[in-house]
Amino acid sequence: MQFKRVVITGLGTINPLGHSIEEYFANLINGVSGAGPITRFDSALFKTHFACEVKNYDASRFGFDRKEERKMDLFSQFALIATSQAVEDAAFDFSKERMERIGVIWGTGIGGIDTLFQETRGYVEAGGNPRFSPFLIPKMIPDIAPGLISMKYGFRGINFATVSACASSTHAMGDAFTYIRLGKADVIVTGGSEAGITMPSVGGFNSSQALSTRNDDFLRASRPFDRTRDGFVMGEGGSALIFEEYGHAVARGAKIYAEVAGFGMSADAYHMTASHPEGLGAILSMRMALDEAGIHPKDIDYLNVHGTSTPVGDPAELKAVMDLFGDFAYKLNISSTKSMTGHLLGAAGALEALACVCAMQRGTIPPTINFEHEDPEIDYKLNLTLNKAQERKVSVAMSNNFGFGGHNATIILKAI
């Protein structure tokens, strides 16, 4: 069969670097850190006292009245805000669209975890009196975000959520790409959102020694590829991309940001939380994406790596890159934008796909900030775009995301 082409025609985001695409792109290129003291709860008794929160968030500023706000977990609010921006950016005339051909595929790692925690804590503090909110279940389930998006706009096509830890929104984009390629939809709103800066999330990741505890130097705590890295920094927010069949986009005169060229996914089959030390799953995922796109490794200009700033994960991913790309790895620009945004867990992939679009649109590679000390396990002949953005024409970009459980996902975007 003849596969359809898929392009990106709308963008939206709310994240630790900004409340809009423009603000996000500007801070990304300028190497701004989104880290700050945790305000969402009292972290005094926790090992980590900082995170990359969405700054100055007020639900009413985004059109949510008090009643709506009480019915939605924060991760769903972020999803609706990002989608609203992307839909507006795409400039649809919905009176001319077949709404059954527009879908939503959304990624989140832990969904409404704060809703579950607050309701459970209320139950315990009430001495076991089972007076739960009727909104407990619909607020916490991961699939409520795409459901709410469909209800807001009347999208009646494909609709579901993907949950694969930190690979969730990359899997969501991969599914959206695949369904449009197969002709099952004209348009799919895709992306991801997360609101995981909560007591159980921070406490749980602290217990597994995954989070940085650099409390006295939080702006520089996320430091991928640096010898003194000690874990990732939690982030939050949402990002939306409009994936659209190429002919459909051209027919309605849509502006096109990039083409989605390929997608790959694999499993490490190795460990509950650690990446395979030889990067075997990452290699499979990247190779699958390259094969599907019909692109040679030498054609990649920019690789946005998973790069979480963990002692084990960073060298393993770079080893996979070198094993797959060979000498071409030294011609790539590589960066980890998590050094600025923190790690948005299930929403990371969508935010980092936007970083790839930023690199294409601005001819500038976002930096990996906070680098100071060389690690003997890392080859610094690789261009890791350390500390400062670099100008470069980007025709093809690749983005990796890996999740607990050994999930790997890779997406490739190219200029059009």
mmCIF file of C-alpha atoms in Angstrom:
data_model
loop_
_atom_site.group_PDB
_atom_site.id
_atom_site.type_symbol
_atom_site.label_atom_id
_atom_site.label_comp_id
_atom_site.label_asym_id
_atom_site.label_seq_id
_atom_site.Cartn_x
_atom_site.Cartn_y
_atom_site.Cartn_z
ATOM 1 C CA MET A 1 0.000 0.000 0.000
ATOM 2 C CA GLN A 2 1.003 3.628 -0.455
ATOM 3 C CA PHE A 3 1.667 5.241 2.908
ATOM 4 C CA LYS A 4 0.457 8.790 3.532
ATOM 5 C CA ARG A 5 2.898 11.555 4.393
ATOM 6 C CA VAL A 6 2.551 13.200 7.823
ATOM 7 C CA VAL A 7 3.405 16.811 8.657
ATOM 8 C CA ILE A 8 3.238 19.083 11.715
ATOM 9 C CA THR A 9 0.915 22.080 11.342
ATOM 10 C CA GLY A 10 0.381 23.357 14.894
ATOM 11 C CA LEU A 11 2.378 23.717 18.111
ATOM 12 C CA GLY A 12 1.549 24.526 21.729
ATOM 13 C CA THR A 13 3.188 24.243 25.130
ATOM 14 C CA ILE A 14 3.228 25.263 28.763
ATOM 15 C CA ASN A 15 6.395 24.201 30.553
ATOM 16 C CA PRO A 16 9.076 25.361 33.013
ATOM 17 C CA LEU A 17 10.592 27.698 30.398
ATOM 18 C CA GLY A 18 7.413 29.427 29.321
ATOM 19 C CA HIS A 19 3.679 29.581 28.733
ATOM 20 C CA SER A 20 3.967 29.688 24.941
ATOM 21 C CA ILE A 21 6.019 28.361 22.044
ATOM 22 C CA GLU A 22 7.717 31.739 21.564
ATOM 23 C CA GLU A 23 8.772 32.004 25.212
ATOM 24 C CA TYR A 24 9.928 28.387 25.301
ATOM 25 C CA PHE A 25 12.034 28.683 22.127
ATOM 26 C CA ALA A 26 13.683 31.923 23.298
ATOM 27 C CA ASN A 27 14.657 30.539 26.710
ATOM 28 C CA LEU A 28 15.790 27.252 25.169
ATOM 29 C CA ILE A 29 18.216 28.964 22.809
ATOM 30 C CA ASN A 30 19.441 31.272 25.586
ATOM 31 C CA GLY A 31 20.244 28.390 27.933
ATOM 32 C CA VAL A 32 17.857 29.350 30.733
ATOM 33 C CA SER A 33 17.380 26.929 33.629
ATOM 34 C CA GLY A 34 13.785 26.276 34.698
ATOM 35 C CA ALA A 35 14.741 24.988 38.158
ATOM 36 C CA GLY A 36 13.581 26.555 41.411
ATOM 37 C CA PRO A 37 12.434 25.691 44.944
ATOM 38 C CA ILE A 38 9.394 23.404 45.105
ATOM 39 C CA THR A 39 6.221 25.378 45.801
ATOM 40 C CA ARG A 40 3.600 22.691 45.184
ATOM 41 C CA PHE A 41 4.145 21.145 48.631
ATOM 42 C CA ASP A 42 6.385 21.505 51.673
ATOM 43 C CA SER A 43 9.525 19.581 50.740
ATOM 44 C CA ALA A 44 11.419 20.217 53.999
ATOM 45 C CA LEU A 45 11.522 16.524 54.955
ATOM 46 C CA PHE A 46 12.447 15.319 51.468
ATOM 47 C CA LYS A 47 15.943 14.796 50.080
ATOM 48 C CA THR A 48 15.198 17.047 47.097
ATOM 49 C CA HIS A 49 13.802 20.559 47.610
ATOM 50 C CA PHE A 50 13.688 21.834 44.019
ATOM 51 C CA ALA A 51 12.134 21.048 40.638
ATOM 52 C CA CYS A 52 11.339 22.633 37.291
ATOM 53 C CA GLU A 53 7.810 23.879 37.920
ATOM 54 C CA VAL A 54 5.597 25.820 35.524
ATOM 55 C CA LYS A 55 6.108 29.374 36.752
ATOM 56 C CA ASN A 56 3.282 31.671 37.925
ATOM 57 C CA TYR A 57 0.554 29.197 37.063
ATOM 58 C CA ASP A 58 -3.002 30.412 37.613
ATOM 59 C CA ALA A 59 -5.747 28.261 36.081
ATOM 60 C CA SER A 60 -8.105 31.228 35.766
ATOM 61 C CA ARG A 61 -5.666 32.950 33.402
ATOM 62 C CA PHE A 62 -6.225 30.089 30.977
ATOM 63 C CA GLY A 63 -10.005 30.219 31.066
ATOM 64 C CA PHE A 64 -10.736 27.600 33.729
ATOM 65 C CA ASP A 65 -13.382 28.657 36.224
ATOM 66 C CA ARG A 66 -13.283 27.266 39.763
ATOM 67 C CA LYS A 67 -15.793 24.527 38.953
ATOM 68 C CA GLU A 68 -13.774 23.295 35.956
ATOM 69 C CA GLU A 69 -10.532 23.480 37.883
ATOM 70 C CA ARG A 70 -11.925 21.240 40.658
ATOM 71 C CA LYS A 71 -12.957 18.635 38.075
ATOM 72 C CA MET A 72 -9.514 18.377 36.426
ATOM 73 C CA ASP A 73 -6.139 17.228 37.639
ATOM 74 C CA LEU A 74 -3.302 19.589 36.770
ATOM 75 C CA PHE A 75 -1.968 17.238 34.079
ATOM 76 C CA SER A 76 -5.289 17.575 32.225
ATOM 77 C CA GLN A 77 -5.230 21.354 32.566
ATOM 78 C CA PHE A 78 -1.759 21.397 31.006
ATOM 79 C CA ALA A 79 -3.028 19.165 28.186
ATOM 80 C CA LEU A 80 -5.925 21.472 27.361
ATOM 81 C CA ILE A 81 -3.759 24.610 27.492
ATOM 82 C CA ALA A 82 -1.130 23.195 25.128
ATOM 83 C CA THR A 83 -3.787 21.844 22.770
ATOM 84 C CA SER A 84 -5.633 25.170 22.684
ATOM 85 C CA GLN A 85 -2.454 26.878 21.503
ATOM 86 C CA ALA A 86 -1.731 24.211 18.893
ATOM 87 C CA VAL A 87 -5.265 24.195 17.486
ATOM 88 C CA GLU A 88 -5.226 27.983 17.218
ATOM 89 C CA ASP A 89 -1.808 27.843 15.574
ATOM 90 C CA ALA A 90 -3.034 25.301 13.018
ATOM 91 C CA ALA A 91 -5.881 27.688 12.019
ATOM 92 C CA PHE A 92 -8.570 25.106 11.275
ATOM 93 C CA ASP A 93 -11.997 25.936 9.944
ATOM 94 C CA PHE A 94 -13.811 23.110 11.695
ATOM 95 C CA SER A 95 -17.000 23.773 9.734
ATOM 96 C CA LYS A 96 -15.121 22.280 6.779
ATOM 97 C CA GLU A 97 -13.643 19.313 8.612
ATOM 98 C CA ARG A 98 -14.924 15.766 9.063
ATOM 99 C CA MET A 99 -14.710 15.585 12.835
ATOM 100 C CA GLU A 100 -14.710 11.775 12.791
ATOM 101 C CA ARG A 101 -11.372 12.050 10.935
ATOM 102 C CA ILE A 102 -9.731 14.103 13.715
ATOM 103 C CA GLY A 103 -8.325 12.194 16.683
ATOM 104 C CA VAL A 104 -6.318 12.633 19.880
ATOM 105 C CA ILE A 105 -3.474 10.399 21.075
ATOM 106 C CA TRP A 106 -1.923 11.680 24.287
ATOM 107 C CA GLY A 107 0.933 10.506 26.486
ATOM 108 C CA THR A 108 1.401 10.663 30.244
ATOM 109 C CA GLY A 109 3.492 8.597 32.603
ATOM 110 C CA ILE A 110 1.649 8.959 35.909
ATOM 111 C CA GLY A 111 -1.511 10.906 35.012
ATOM 112 C CA GLY A 112 -3.469 12.265 37.952
ATOM 113 C CA ILE A 113 -1.142 11.036 40.667
ATOM 114 C CA ASP A 114 -1.736 14.092 42.865
ATOM 115 C CA THR A 115 -5.499 13.574 42.721
ATOM 116 C CA LEU A 116 -5.082 9.981 43.891
ATOM 117 C CA PHE A 117 -2.692 11.033 46.652
ATOM 118 C CA GLN A 118 -4.879 13.858 47.978
ATOM 119 C CA GLU A 119 -8.020 11.725 48.007
ATOM 120 C CA THR A 120 -6.256 8.815 49.702
ATOM 121 C CA ARG A 121 -4.702 11.113 52.293
ATOM 122 C CA GLY A 122 -8.118 12.636 52.993
ATOM 123 C CA TYR A 123 -9.538 9.151 53.518
ATOM 124 C CA VAL A 124 -6.776 8.245 55.998
ATOM 125 C CA GLU A 125 -6.994 11.545 57.867
ATOM 126 C CA ALA A 126 -10.770 11.119 58.178
ATOM 127 C CA GLY A 127 -10.201 7.871 60.045
ATOM 128 C CA GLY A 128 -11.164 5.619 57.171
ATOM 129 C CA ASN A 129 -14.468 7.290 56.401
ATOM 130 C CA PRO A 130 -14.916 6.486 52.661
ATOM 131 C CA ARG A 131 -16.041 9.909 51.439
ATOM 132 C CA PHE A 132 -14.233 10.096 48.126
ATOM 133 C CA SER A 133 -14.889 12.711 45.481
ATOM 134 C CA PRO A 134 -17.063 11.520 42.578
ATOM 135 C CA PHE A 135 -14.350 13.027 40.370
ATOM 136 C CA LEU A 136 -11.545 10.877 41.829
ATOM 137 C CA ILE A 137 -11.522 8.286 39.053
ATOM 138 C CA PRO A 138 -12.138 10.574 36.049
ATOM 139 C CA LYS A 139 -9.526 13.034 37.340
ATOM 140 C CA MET A 140 -6.749 10.489 37.836
ATOM 141 C CA ILE A 141 -7.016 8.131 34.844
ATOM 142 C CA PRO A 142 -4.420 8.812 32.109
ATOM 143 C CA ASP A 143 -6.924 8.631 29.254
ATOM 144 C CA ILE A 144 -9.022 11.497 30.601
ATOM 145 C CA ALA A 145 -6.714 14.073 28.962
ATOM 146 C CA PRO A 146 -7.415 12.976 25.360
ATOM 147 C CA GLY A 147 -11.049 12.511 26.355
ATOM 148 C CA LEU A 148 -11.323 16.094 27.583
ATOM 149 C CA ILE A 149 -9.618 17.399 24.438
ATOM 150 C CA SER A 150 -12.076 15.536 22.232
ATOM 151 C CA MET A 151 -15.032 16.856 24.241
ATOM 152 C CA LYS A 152 -13.833 20.450 24.008
ATOM 153 C CA TYR A 153 -13.547 20.422 20.220
ATOM 154 C CA GLY A 154 -15.883 17.640 19.135
ATOM 155 C CA PHE A 155 -13.115 15.437 17.720
ATOM 156 C CA ARG A 156 -14.727 12.022 17.168
ATOM 157 C CA GLY A 157 -11.841 10.082 15.647
ATOM 158 C CA ILE A 158 -9.137 7.886 17.183
ATOM 159 C CA ASN A 159 -8.815 8.643 20.886
ATOM 160 C CA PHE A 160 -6.624 7.044 23.557
ATOM 161 C CA ALA A 161 -3.681 7.535 25.898
ATOM 162 C CA THR A 162 -0.246 5.939 25.845
ATOM 163 C CA VAL A 163 1.510 5.082 29.114
ATOM 164 C CA SER A 164 5.130 3.957 28.898
ATOM 165 C CA ALA A 165 6.826 5.992 31.628
ATOM 166 C CA CYS A 166 9.221 8.564 30.151
ATOM 167 C CA ALA A 167 8.655 7.328 26.593
ATOM 168 C CA SER A 168 4.880 7.952 26.771
ATOM 169 C CA SER A 169 4.502 11.044 24.594
ATOM 170 C CA THR A 170 7.039 9.791 22.041
ATOM 171 C CA HIS A 171 4.955 6.632 21.731
ATOM 172 C CA ALA A 172 1.868 8.849 21.402
ATOM 173 C CA MET A 173 3.483 10.733 18.523
ATOM 174 C CA GLY A 174 4.592 7.449 16.950
ATOM 175 C CA ASP A 175 1.050 6.086 17.089
ATOM 176 C CA ALA A 176 -0.355 9.316 15.644
ATOM 177 C CA PHE A 177 2.175 9.138 12.819
ATOM 178 C CA THR A 178 1.305 5.507 12.097
ATOM 179 C CA TYR A 179 -2.469 5.936 12.061
ATOM 180 C CA ILE A 180 -2.303 8.899 9.687
ATOM 181 C CA ARG A 181 0.148 7.040 7.441
ATOM 182 C CA LEU A 182 -2.345 4.189 7.257
ATOM 183 C CA GLY A 183 -5.173 6.541 6.276
ATOM 184 C CA LYS A 184 -7.180 6.086 9.476
ATOM 185 C CA ALA A 185 -7.243 9.818 10.281
ATOM 186 C CA ASP A 186 -6.631 13.171 8.598
ATOM 187 C CA VAL A 187 -5.513 14.990 11.743
ATOM 188 C CA ILE A 188 -4.386 13.836 15.186
ATOM 189 C CA VAL A 189 -3.676 16.062 18.168
ATOM 190 C CA THR A 190 -0.761 14.434 19.932
ATOM 191 C CA GLY A 191 1.747 15.180 22.673
ATOM 192 C CA GLY A 192 1.816 14.724 26.409
ATOM 193 C CA SER A 193 1.418 16.295 29.818
ATOM 194 C CA GLU A 194 2.597 15.593 33.331
ATOM 195 C CA ALA A 195 2.055 17.119 36.763
ATOM 196 C CA GLY A 196 4.305 14.916 38.840
ATOM 197 C CA ILE A 197 5.828 17.396 41.286
ATOM 198 C CA THR A 198 3.994 15.776 44.179
ATOM 199 C CA MET A 199 4.900 14.161 47.500
ATOM 200 C CA PRO A 200 4.643 10.549 46.286
ATOM 201 C CA SER A 201 6.507 11.241 43.037
ATOM 202 C CA VAL A 202 9.397 13.126 44.582
ATOM 203 C CA GLY A 203 9.522 10.763 47.555
ATOM 204 C CA GLY A 204 9.447 7.704 45.315
ATOM 205 C CA PHE A 205 12.144 8.933 42.970
ATOM 206 C CA ASN A 206 14.244 9.998 45.963
ATOM 207 C CA SER A 207 13.988 6.500 47.382
ATOM 208 C CA SER A 208 15.175 5.023 44.094
ATOM 209 C CA GLN A 209 18.068 7.552 44.085
ATOM 210 C CA ALA A 210 16.985 8.886 40.695
ATOM 211 C CA LEU A 211 16.637 12.601 41.598
ATOM 212 C CA SER A 212 19.397 15.143 42.030
ATOM 213 C CA THR A 213 19.841 16.381 45.594
ATOM 214 C CA ARG A 214 21.939 19.409 44.631
ATOM 215 C CA ASN A 215 19.746 21.636 46.801
ATOM 216 C CA ASP A 216 22.311 24.417 47.261
ATOM 217 C CA ASP A 217 22.890 24.775 43.508
ATOM 218 C CA PHE A 218 19.529 23.882 41.954
ATOM 219 C CA LEU A 219 19.890 26.070 38.826
ATOM 220 C CA ARG A 220 22.850 23.917 37.814
ATOM 221 C CA ALA A 221 21.593 20.588 39.143
ATOM 222 C CA SER A 222 20.540 19.128 35.792
ATOM 223 C CA ARG A 223 23.924 18.557 34.189
ATOM 224 C CA PRO A 224 23.912 15.814 31.561
ATOM 225 C CA PHE A 225 27.338 14.456 30.548
ATOM 226 C CA ASP A 226 29.053 16.139 33.524
ATOM 227 C CA ARG A 227 31.073 13.880 35.825
ATOM 228 C CA THR A 228 29.317 15.321 38.920
ATOM 229 C CA ARG A 229 25.750 14.622 37.721
ATOM 230 C CA ASP A 230 23.726 12.991 40.483
ATOM 231 C CA GLY A 231 20.260 12.423 39.047
ATOM 232 C CA PHE A 232 17.497 14.126 37.111
ATOM 233 C CA VAL A 233 15.440 17.178 38.032
ATOM 234 C CA MET A 234 11.662 16.753 37.980
ATOM 235 C CA GLY A 235 9.713 18.895 35.518
ATOM 236 C CA GLU A 236 6.060 19.434 34.636
ATOM 237 C CA GLY A 237 3.906 20.829 31.839
ATOM 238 C CA GLY A 238 2.311 19.896 28.560
ATOM 239 C CA SER A 239 3.089 20.072 24.840
ATOM 240 C CA ALA A 240 0.836 19.521 21.835
ATOM 241 C CA LEU A 241 1.596 18.993 18.167
ATOM 242 C CA ILE A 242 -0.909 18.802 15.319
ATOM 243 C CA PHE A 243 -0.014 15.860 13.065
ATOM 244 C CA GLU A 244 -1.770 16.116 9.719
ATOM 245 C CA GLU A 245 -1.866 14.193 6.461
ATOM 246 C CA TYR A 246 0.220 16.141 3.961
ATOM 247 C CA GLY A 247 -2.403 16.401 1.206
ATOM 248 C CA HIS A 248 -5.025 17.515 3.722
ATOM 249 C CA ALA A 249 -2.688 20.223 5.047
ATOM 250 C CA VAL A 250 -1.828 21.485 1.563
ATOM 251 C CA ALA A 251 -5.485 21.540 0.498
ATOM 252 C CA ARG A 252 -6.448 23.858 3.344
ATOM 253 C CA GLY A 253 -3.356 26.054 2.956
ATOM 254 C CA ALA A 254 -1.846 25.194 6.337
ATOM 255 C CA LYS A 255 1.631 26.315 7.315
ATOM 256 C CA ILE A 256 3.913 23.317 7.751
ATOM 257 C CA TYR A 257 6.663 23.225 10.377
ATOM 258 C CA ALA A 258 8.213 19.861 9.546
ATOM 259 C CA GLU A 259 7.520 16.399 8.224
ATOM 260 C CA VAL A 260 7.402 13.362 10.500
ATOM 261 C CA ALA A 261 9.739 10.977 8.721
ATOM 262 C CA GLY A 262 10.165 7.914 10.919
ATOM 263 C CA PHE A 263 9.464 6.284 14.263
ATOM 264 C CA GLY A 264 11.105 3.441 16.137
ATOM 265 C CA MET A 265 10.504 1.599 19.394
ATOM 266 C CA SER A 266 11.993 -1.302 21.308
ATOM 267 C CA ALA A 267 12.461 -2.884 24.724
ATOM 268 C CA ASP A 268 15.689 -3.322 26.666
ATOM 269 C CA ALA A 269 14.427 -6.517 28.330
ATOM 270 C CA TYR A 270 17.047 -5.838 30.970
ATOM 271 C CA HIS A 271 16.077 -4.017 34.198
ATOM 272 C CA MET A 272 13.101 -2.323 35.874
ATOM 273 C CA THR A 273 14.689 1.127 36.003
ATOM 274 C CA ALA A 274 18.171 1.104 34.437
ATOM 275 C CA SER A 275 18.904 1.368 30.720
ATOM 276 C CA HIS A 276 20.863 -1.454 29.122
ATOM 277 C CA PRO A 277 24.538 -0.557 29.740
ATOM 278 C CA GLU A 278 25.406 -1.327 26.118
ATOM 279 C CA GLY A 279 22.444 0.669 24.825
ATOM 280 C CA LEU A 280 21.075 -2.300 22.866
ATOM 281 C CA GLY A 281 17.430 -1.226 23.057
ATOM 282 C CA ALA A 282 18.312 2.349 22.149
ATOM 283 C CA ILE A 283 20.216 1.148 19.083
ATOM 284 C CA LEU A 284 17.206 -0.903 17.936
ATOM 285 C CA SER A 285 14.849 2.027 18.396
ATOM 286 C CA MET A 286 17.042 4.482 16.504
ATOM 287 C CA ARG A 287 17.750 2.004 13.709
ATOM 288 C CA MET A 288 14.043 1.293 13.256
ATOM 289 C CA ALA A 289 13.294 5.011 12.963
ATOM 290 C CA LEU A 290 16.097 5.502 10.431
ATOM 291 C CA ASP A 291 14.954 2.522 8.371
ATOM 292 C CA GLU A 292 11.335 3.663 8.323
ATOM 293 C CA ALA A 293 12.393 7.163 7.287
ATOM 294 C CA GLY A 294 14.765 5.840 4.622
ATOM 295 C CA ILE A 295 17.471 8.046 6.114
ATOM 296 C CA HIS A 296 21.153 7.222 6.526
ATOM 297 C CA PRO A 297 22.793 8.101 9.873
ATOM 298 C CA LYS A 298 25.010 10.630 8.065
ATOM 299 C CA ASP A 299 21.892 12.640 7.157
ATOM 300 C CA ILE A 300 20.967 13.432 10.780
ATOM 301 C CA ASP A 301 21.996 16.959 11.758
ATOM 302 C CA TYR A 302 20.711 17.140 15.326
ATOM 303 C CA LEU A 303 20.044 14.505 17.968
ATOM 304 C CA ASN A 304 18.061 15.525 21.041
ATOM 305 C CA VAL A 305 19.079 12.768 23.428
ATOM 306 C CA HIS A 306 17.123 11.437 26.393
ATOM 307 C CA GLY A 307 20.053 12.680 28.518
ATOM 308 C CA THR A 308 18.490 12.818 31.972
ATOM 309 C CA SER A 309 21.663 13.636 33.937
ATOM 310 C CA THR A 310 21.862 10.252 35.644
ATOM 311 C CA PRO A 311 25.216 8.537 36.237
ATOM 312 C CA VAL A 312 24.337 5.348 34.322
ATOM 313 C CA GLY A 313 21.911 6.570 31.652
ATOM 314 C CA ASP A 314 23.952 9.286 29.938
ATOM 315 C CA PRO A 315 27.035 7.183 29.008
ATOM 316 C CA ALA A 316 24.852 4.242 27.917
ATOM 317 C CA GLU A 317 22.895 6.405 25.478
ATOM 318 C CA LEU A 318 26.026 7.975 24.018
ATOM 319 C CA LYS A 319 27.553 4.515 23.600
ATOM 320 C CA ALA A 320 24.462 3.483 21.639
ATOM 321 C CA VAL A 321 24.776 6.587 19.454
ATOM 322 C CA MET A 322 28.434 5.851 18.712
ATOM 323 C CA ASP A 323 27.779 2.173 17.999
ATOM 324 C CA LEU A 324 24.981 3.010 15.550
ATOM 325 C CA PHE A 325 26.379 6.135 13.892
ATOM 326 C CA GLY A 326 30.050 5.171 13.876
ATOM 327 C CA ASP A 327 32.274 8.015 12.694
ATOM 328 C CA PHE A 328 29.185 9.996 11.659
ATOM 329 C CA ALA A 329 28.468 10.493 15.374
ATOM 330 C CA TYR A 330 31.241 13.092 15.477
ATOM 331 C CA LYS A 331 29.464 15.165 12.802
ATOM 332 C CA LEU A 332 26.197 15.381 14.743
ATOM 333 C CA ASN A 333 25.108 18.132 17.056
ATOM 334 C CA ILE A 334 23.873 16.438 20.220
ATOM 335 C CA SER A 335 22.182 18.111 23.161
ATOM 336 C CA SER A 336 20.029 17.384 26.180
ATOM 337 C CA THR A 337 17.411 20.078 26.682
ATOM 338 C CA LYS A 338 16.513 18.430 29.996
ATOM 339 C CA SER A 339 19.455 20.419 31.333
ATOM 340 C CA MET A 340 17.066 23.403 31.111
ATOM 341 C CA THR A 341 13.522 22.026 31.337
ATOM 342 C CA GLY A 342 14.146 19.219 33.777
ATOM 343 C CA HIS A 343 12.604 15.835 33.059
ATOM 344 C CA LEU A 344 8.871 15.983 32.313
ATOM 345 C CA LEU A 345 8.557 12.179 32.573
ATOM 346 C CA GLY A 346 5.804 11.076 30.170
ATOM 347 C CA ALA A 347 5.582 14.560 28.649
ATOM 348 C CA ALA A 348 9.308 14.787 27.871
ATOM 349 C CA GLY A 349 9.167 13.436 24.323
ATOM 350 C CA ALA A 350 6.629 15.945 23.045
ATOM 351 C CA LEU A 351 8.514 18.867 24.587
ATOM 352 C CA GLU A 352 11.751 17.645 23.033
ATOM 353 C CA ALA A 353 10.114 17.194 19.625
ATOM 354 C CA LEU A 354 9.285 20.890 19.911
ATOM 355 C CA ALA A 355 12.983 21.529 20.631
ATOM 356 C CA CYS A 356 13.788 19.793 17.341
ATOM 357 C CA VAL A 357 11.302 22.035 15.531
ATOM 358 C CA CYS A 358 12.938 25.011 17.251
ATOM 359 C CA ALA A 359 16.349 23.954 15.928
ATOM 360 C CA MET A 360 14.938 23.676 12.401
ATOM 361 C CA GLN A 361 13.037 26.951 12.511
ATOM 362 C CA ARG A 362 15.823 29.020 14.062
ATOM 363 C CA GLY A 363 18.877 27.341 12.556
ATOM 364 C CA THR A 364 20.221 27.021 16.090
ATOM 365 C CA ILE A 365 20.957 23.975 18.237
ATOM 366 C CA PRO A 366 19.750 24.346 21.857
ATOM 367 C CA PRO A 367 22.612 23.813 24.308
ATOM 368 C CA THR A 368 23.332 21.315 27.035
ATOM 369 C CA ILE A 369 23.878 23.708 29.926
ATOM 370 C CA ASN A 370 25.692 23.279 33.253
ATOM 371 C CA PHE A 371 28.677 21.334 31.942
ATOM 372 C CA GLU A 372 31.856 21.750 34.027
ATOM 373 C CA HIS A 373 33.706 18.459 34.600
ATOM 374 C CA GLU A 374 34.751 15.819 32.071
ATOM 375 C CA ASP A 375 33.733 12.224 32.706
ATOM 376 C CA PRO A 376 36.212 9.524 31.625
ATOM 377 C CA GLU A 377 33.263 7.410 30.452
ATOM 378 C CA ILE A 378 32.240 10.018 27.842
ATOM 379 C CA ASP A 379 33.952 10.875 24.548
ATOM 380 C CA TYR A 380 34.040 14.669 24.351
ATOM 381 C CA LYS A 381 35.055 14.607 20.710
ATOM 382 C CA LEU A 382 31.302 14.269 20.271
ATOM 383 C CA ASN A 383 29.691 17.681 19.796
ATOM 384 C CA LEU A 384 27.453 17.768 22.856
ATOM 385 C CA THR A 385 26.646 21.478 22.314
ATOM 386 C CA LEU A 386 27.984 22.258 25.748
ATOM 387 C CA ASN A 387 26.852 25.398 27.590
ATOM 388 C CA LYS A 388 26.088 27.537 24.540
ATOM 389 C CA ALA A 389 23.739 27.252 21.560
ATOM 390 C CA GLN A 390 25.360 26.684 18.162
ATOM 391 C CA GLU A 391 24.213 27.895 14.771
ATOM 392 C CA ARG A 392 23.544 25.124 12.284
ATOM 393 C CA LYS A 393 21.108 24.437 9.494
ATOM 394 C CA VAL A 394 18.981 21.505 10.601
ATOM 395 C CA SER A 395 17.335 19.498 7.831
ATOM 396 C CA VAL A 396 16.826 16.281 9.811
ATOM 397 C CA ALA A 397 16.476 15.882 13.578
ATOM 398 C CA MET A 398 16.121 12.809 15.787
ATOM 399 C CA SER A 399 14.795 12.632 19.348
ATOM 400 C CA ASN A 400 15.144 9.763 21.837
ATOM 401 C CA ASN A 401 13.144 8.942 24.952
ATOM 402 C CA PHE A 402 13.523 5.961 27.267
ATOM 403 C CA GLY A 403 11.313 4.870 30.156
ATOM 404 C CA PHE A 404 11.382 2.723 33.283
ATOM 405 C CA GLY A 405 10.527 -0.823 32.260
ATOM 406 C CA GLY A 406 12.988 -0.655 29.371
ATOM 407 C CA HIS A 407 10.781 1.220 26.889
ATOM 408 C CA ASN A 408 12.632 3.015 24.081
ATOM 409 C CA ALA A 409 11.148 5.358 21.475
ATOM 410 C CA THR A 410 12.677 7.466 18.723
ATOM 411 C CA ILE A 411 11.120 9.961 16.316
ATOM 412 C CA ILE A 412 12.677 11.640 13.270
ATOM 413 C CA LEU A 413 11.556 14.991 11.883
ATOM 414 C CA LYS A 414 12.753 16.605 8.664
ATOM 415 C CA ALA A 415 12.422 20.012 7.061
ATOM 416 C CA ILE A 416 9.983 20.392 4.198
#
